Amino acid sequence: MTRVNSDNLFGLSKFIVDNVAANGSFTTIQSAMDAANAAGGGVIYIKGDGASYTENLTFYDNIQLIGVNADGRLPIVVVSGNHFIGDGMTVSLSNIFFTAGGGAQIFQVSPTVNTTILAIKNCDLLNT
């Protein structure tokens, strides 16, 4: 769901995710990634403050996901699900806690013919 972003505290990105519809441009991470992909890639800020998202994400090339808090503290953003990264993509993840249950893979990377780059900074990966 696309929303008008009236409180862009996180830079010049037009891709802001907040699970409270009135506070962000998008209410799901996947919808923000879909829009960023249509624009040729981009930085997607995911608002923290204890936010939790349950989604199975399909990543696109040249996508950056960054968890943020308005007050500058490291955010608590939890993303639960099984995520797919395709062949030859560059994906950057920062300040996000990724989890999957039942012994499932958190990230599945397609068999690579081309180099896939996954940059992870200040993230936790937990398979419960």
PDB file of C-alpha atoms in Angstrom, residues 2-128:
ATOM      1  CA  THR A   2       1.490   3.330  -0.999  1.00  0.00           C
ATOM      2  CA  ARG A   3       1.081   6.325   1.274  1.00  0.00           C
ATOM      3  CA  VAL A   4       2.096   9.956   1.139  1.00  0.00           C
ATOM      4  CA  ASN A   5       5.228  10.374   3.252  1.00  0.00           C
ATOM      5  CA  SER A   6       4.822  13.474   5.407  1.00  0.00           C
ATOM      6  CA  ASP A   7       7.605  12.774   7.916  1.00  0.00           C
ATOM      7  CA  ASN A   8      10.684  11.772   5.932  1.00  0.00           C
ATOM      8  CA  LEU A   9      13.209  12.041   8.762  1.00  0.00           C
ATOM      9  CA  PHE A  10      15.610   9.580   7.200  1.00  0.00           C
ATOM     10  CA  GLY A  11      17.031  11.307   4.164  1.00  0.00           C
ATOM     11  CA  LEU A  12      15.897  11.855   0.646  1.00  0.00           C
ATOM     12  CA  SER A  13      14.639   8.340  -0.073  1.00  0.00           C
ATOM     13  CA  LYS A  14      11.063   8.068  -1.252  1.00  0.00           C
ATOM     14  CA  PHE A  15      10.977   4.465  -0.004  1.00  0.00           C
ATOM     15  CA  ILE A  16      10.049   4.481   3.694  1.00  0.00           C
ATOM     16  CA  VAL A  17       8.452   1.434   5.364  1.00  0.00           C
ATOM     17  CA  ASP A  18       6.400   1.687   8.544  1.00  0.00           C
ATOM     18  CA  ASN A  19       3.850  -0.836   9.751  1.00  0.00           C
ATOM     19  CA  VAL A  20       1.656   2.104  10.811  1.00  0.00           C
ATOM     20  CA  ALA A  21       0.096   3.265   7.539  1.00  0.00           C
ATOM     21  CA  ALA A  22      -0.047   6.960   8.448  1.00  0.00           C
ATOM     22  CA  ASN A  23       3.683   7.127   9.246  1.00  0.00           C
ATOM     23  CA  GLY A  24       5.380   5.770   6.138  1.00  0.00           C
ATOM     24  CA  SER A  25       5.260   5.517   2.408  1.00  0.00           C
ATOM     25  CA  PHE A  26       4.733   1.732   2.462  1.00  0.00           C
ATOM     26  CA  THR A  27       3.347  -0.693   5.028  1.00  0.00           C
ATOM     27  CA  THR A  28       5.265  -3.722   3.716  1.00  0.00           C
ATOM     28  CA  ILE A  29       8.912  -4.172   2.833  1.00  0.00           C
ATOM     29  CA  GLN A  30       8.083  -6.078  -0.354  1.00  0.00           C
ATOM     30  CA  SER A  31       5.876  -3.284  -1.703  1.00  0.00           C
ATOM     31  CA  ALA A  32       8.710  -0.792  -1.130  1.00  0.00           C
ATOM     32  CA  MET A  33      11.193  -3.124  -2.861  1.00  0.00           C
ATOM     33  CA  ASP A  34       8.788  -3.557  -5.797  1.00  0.00           C
ATOM     34  CA  ALA A  35       8.552   0.232  -6.173  1.00  0.00           C
ATOM     35  CA  ALA A  36      12.327   0.684  -5.809  1.00  0.00           C
ATOM     36  CA  ASN A  37      12.903  -2.006  -8.433  1.00  0.00           C
ATOM     37  CA  ALA A  38      10.555  -0.227 -10.844  1.00  0.00           C
ATOM     38  CA  ALA A  39      12.689   2.892 -10.270  1.00  0.00           C
ATOM     39  CA  GLY A  40      15.947   1.009 -10.988  1.00  0.00           C
ATOM     40  CA  GLY A  41      16.931   0.306  -7.364  1.00  0.00           C
ATOM     41  CA  GLY A  42      17.244   2.409  -4.272  1.00  0.00           C
ATOM     42  CA  VAL A  43      17.595   2.816  -0.545  1.00  0.00           C
ATOM     43  CA  ILE A  44      14.653   1.637   1.551  1.00  0.00           C
ATOM     44  CA  TYR A  45      14.413   2.807   5.151  1.00  0.00           C
ATOM     45  CA  ILE A  46      12.470   0.581   7.542  1.00  0.00           C
ATOM     46  CA  LYS A  47      11.255   2.350  10.656  1.00  0.00           C
ATOM     47  CA  GLY A  48      12.212   0.592  13.864  1.00  0.00           C
ATOM     48  CA  ASP A  49      11.000   1.243  17.403  1.00  0.00           C
ATOM     49  CA  GLY A  50      10.168  -2.446  17.866  1.00  0.00           C
ATOM     50  CA  ALA A  51       8.591  -2.914  14.448  1.00  0.00           C
ATOM     51  CA  SER A  52       8.033  -6.478  13.283  1.00  0.00           C
ATOM     52  CA  TYR A  53       7.329  -7.629   9.730  1.00  0.00           C
ATOM     53  CA  THR A  54       6.390 -11.157   8.658  1.00  0.00           C
ATOM     54  CA  GLU A  55       7.097 -11.412   4.945  1.00  0.00           C
ATOM     55  CA  ASN A  56       8.814 -13.749   2.502  1.00  0.00           C
ATOM     56  CA  LEU A  57      10.918 -11.248   0.592  1.00  0.00           C
ATOM     57  CA  THR A  58      12.085 -11.526  -2.999  1.00  0.00           C
ATOM     58  CA  PHE A  59      15.035  -9.192  -3.466  1.00  0.00           C
ATOM     59  CA  TYR A  60      15.909  -7.210  -6.576  1.00  0.00           C
ATOM     60  CA  ASP A  61      19.256  -5.914  -7.776  1.00  0.00           C
ATOM     61  CA  ASN A  62      20.648  -2.682  -6.301  1.00  0.00           C
ATOM     62  CA  ILE A  63      18.428  -2.681  -3.232  1.00  0.00           C
ATOM     63  CA  GLN A  64      19.545  -1.397   0.176  1.00  0.00           C
ATOM     64  CA  LEU A  65      17.417  -2.117   3.259  1.00  0.00           C
ATOM     65  CA  ILE A  66      18.296  -0.009   6.301  1.00  0.00           C
ATOM     66  CA  GLY A  67      16.563  -0.202   9.680  1.00  0.00           C
ATOM     67  CA  VAL A  68      16.285   3.265  11.270  1.00  0.00           C
ATOM     68  CA  ASN A  69      14.966   5.048  14.353  1.00  0.00           C
ATOM     69  CA  ALA A  70      13.963   8.708  14.389  1.00  0.00           C
ATOM     70  CA  ASP A  71      16.123   9.396  17.456  1.00  0.00           C
ATOM     71  CA  GLY A  72      19.317   7.926  15.974  1.00  0.00           C
ATOM     72  CA  ARG A  73      19.513   4.814  18.194  1.00  0.00           C
ATOM     73  CA  LEU A  74      20.054   1.444  16.558  1.00  0.00           C
ATOM     74  CA  PRO A  75      16.588   0.233  15.636  1.00  0.00           C
ATOM     75  CA  ILE A  76      14.829  -2.935  16.600  1.00  0.00           C
ATOM     76  CA  VAL A  77      13.421  -4.112  13.276  1.00  0.00           C
ATOM     77  CA  VAL A  78      12.501  -7.798  13.098  1.00  0.00           C
ATOM     78  CA  VAL A  79      11.824  -9.423   9.722  1.00  0.00           C
ATOM     79  CA  SER A  80      10.530 -12.992   9.913  1.00  0.00           C
ATOM     80  CA  GLY A  81      10.364 -15.184   6.838  1.00  0.00           C
ATOM     81  CA  ASN A  82      12.259 -16.953   4.095  1.00  0.00           C
ATOM     82  CA  HIS A  83      13.908 -14.647   1.594  1.00  0.00           C
ATOM     83  CA  PHE A  84      15.130 -15.143  -1.970  1.00  0.00           C
ATOM     84  CA  ILE A  85      18.093 -13.393  -3.619  1.00  0.00           C
ATOM     85  CA  GLY A  86      18.491 -14.000  -7.345  1.00  0.00           C
ATOM     86  CA  ASP A  87      21.514 -14.541  -9.532  1.00  0.00           C
ATOM     87  CA  GLY A  88      23.944 -11.686 -10.037  1.00  0.00           C
ATOM     88  CA  MET A  89      22.336  -9.262  -7.605  1.00  0.00           C
ATOM     89  CA  THR A  90      23.830  -6.692  -5.274  1.00  0.00           C
ATOM     90  CA  VAL A  91      21.880  -6.390  -2.003  1.00  0.00           C
ATOM     91  CA  SER A  92      22.847  -4.441   1.115  1.00  0.00           C
ATOM     92  CA  LEU A  93      21.236  -4.979   4.547  1.00  0.00           C
ATOM     93  CA  SER A  94      21.831  -2.860   7.666  1.00  0.00           C
ATOM     94  CA  ASN A  95      20.413  -2.752  11.201  1.00  0.00           C
ATOM     95  CA  ILE A  96      17.839  -5.544  10.804  1.00  0.00           C
ATOM     96  CA  PHE A  97      17.168  -8.741  12.783  1.00  0.00           C
ATOM     97  CA  PHE A  98      16.225 -11.577  10.407  1.00  0.00           C
ATOM     98  CA  THR A  99      14.593 -14.730  11.716  1.00  0.00           C
ATOM     99  CA  ALA A 100      12.959 -17.874  10.332  1.00  0.00           C
ATOM    100  CA  GLY A 101      11.218 -20.652  12.217  1.00  0.00           C
ATOM    101  CA  GLY A 102      11.068 -24.396  11.924  1.00  0.00           C
ATOM    102  CA  GLY A 103      14.609 -24.877  10.678  1.00  0.00           C
ATOM    103  CA  ALA A 104      13.846 -23.062   7.411  1.00  0.00           C
ATOM    104  CA  GLN A 105      16.515 -21.099   5.556  1.00  0.00           C
ATOM    105  CA  ILE A 106      16.509 -17.383   6.187  1.00  0.00           C
ATOM    106  CA  PHE A 107      18.127 -16.564   2.834  1.00  0.00           C
ATOM    107  CA  GLN A 108      18.123 -18.620  -0.313  1.00  0.00           C
ATOM    108  CA  VAL A 109      20.516 -17.472  -3.006  1.00  0.00           C
ATOM    109  CA  SER A 110      19.906 -18.835  -6.493  1.00  0.00           C
ATOM    110  CA  PRO A 111      22.635 -20.951  -8.078  1.00  0.00           C
ATOM    111  CA  THR A 112      25.070 -18.382  -9.320  1.00  0.00           C
ATOM    112  CA  VAL A 113      26.257 -17.957 -12.829  1.00  0.00           C
ATOM    113  CA  ASN A 114      27.033 -14.322 -12.098  1.00  0.00           C
ATOM    114  CA  THR A 115      28.446 -12.954  -8.851  1.00  0.00           C
ATOM    115  CA  THR A 116      25.865 -12.201  -6.170  1.00  0.00           C
ATOM    116  CA  ILE A 117      26.912  -9.650  -3.546  1.00  0.00           C
ATOM    117  CA  LEU A 118      25.180  -9.628  -0.171  1.00  0.00           C
ATOM    118  CA  ALA A 119      26.530  -6.980   2.201  1.00  0.00           C
ATOM    119  CA  ILE A 120      25.342  -7.310   5.807  1.00  0.00           C
ATOM    120  CA  LYS A 121      26.062  -4.707   8.522  1.00  0.00           C
ATOM    121  CA  ASN A 122      24.725  -4.709  12.104  1.00  0.00           C
ATOM    122  CA  CYS A 123      22.271  -7.532  11.348  1.00  0.00           C
ATOM    123  CA  ASP A 124      21.392 -10.655  13.298  1.00  0.00           C
ATOM    124  CA  LEU A 125      20.361 -13.911  11.642  1.00  0.00           C
ATOM    125  CA  LEU A 126      18.470 -16.387  13.834  1.00  0.00           C
ATOM    126  CA  ASN A 127      16.902 -19.659  12.783  1.00  0.00           C
ATOM    127  CA  THR A 128      14.656 -20.898  15.576  1.00  0.00           C
TER     128      THR A 128
END
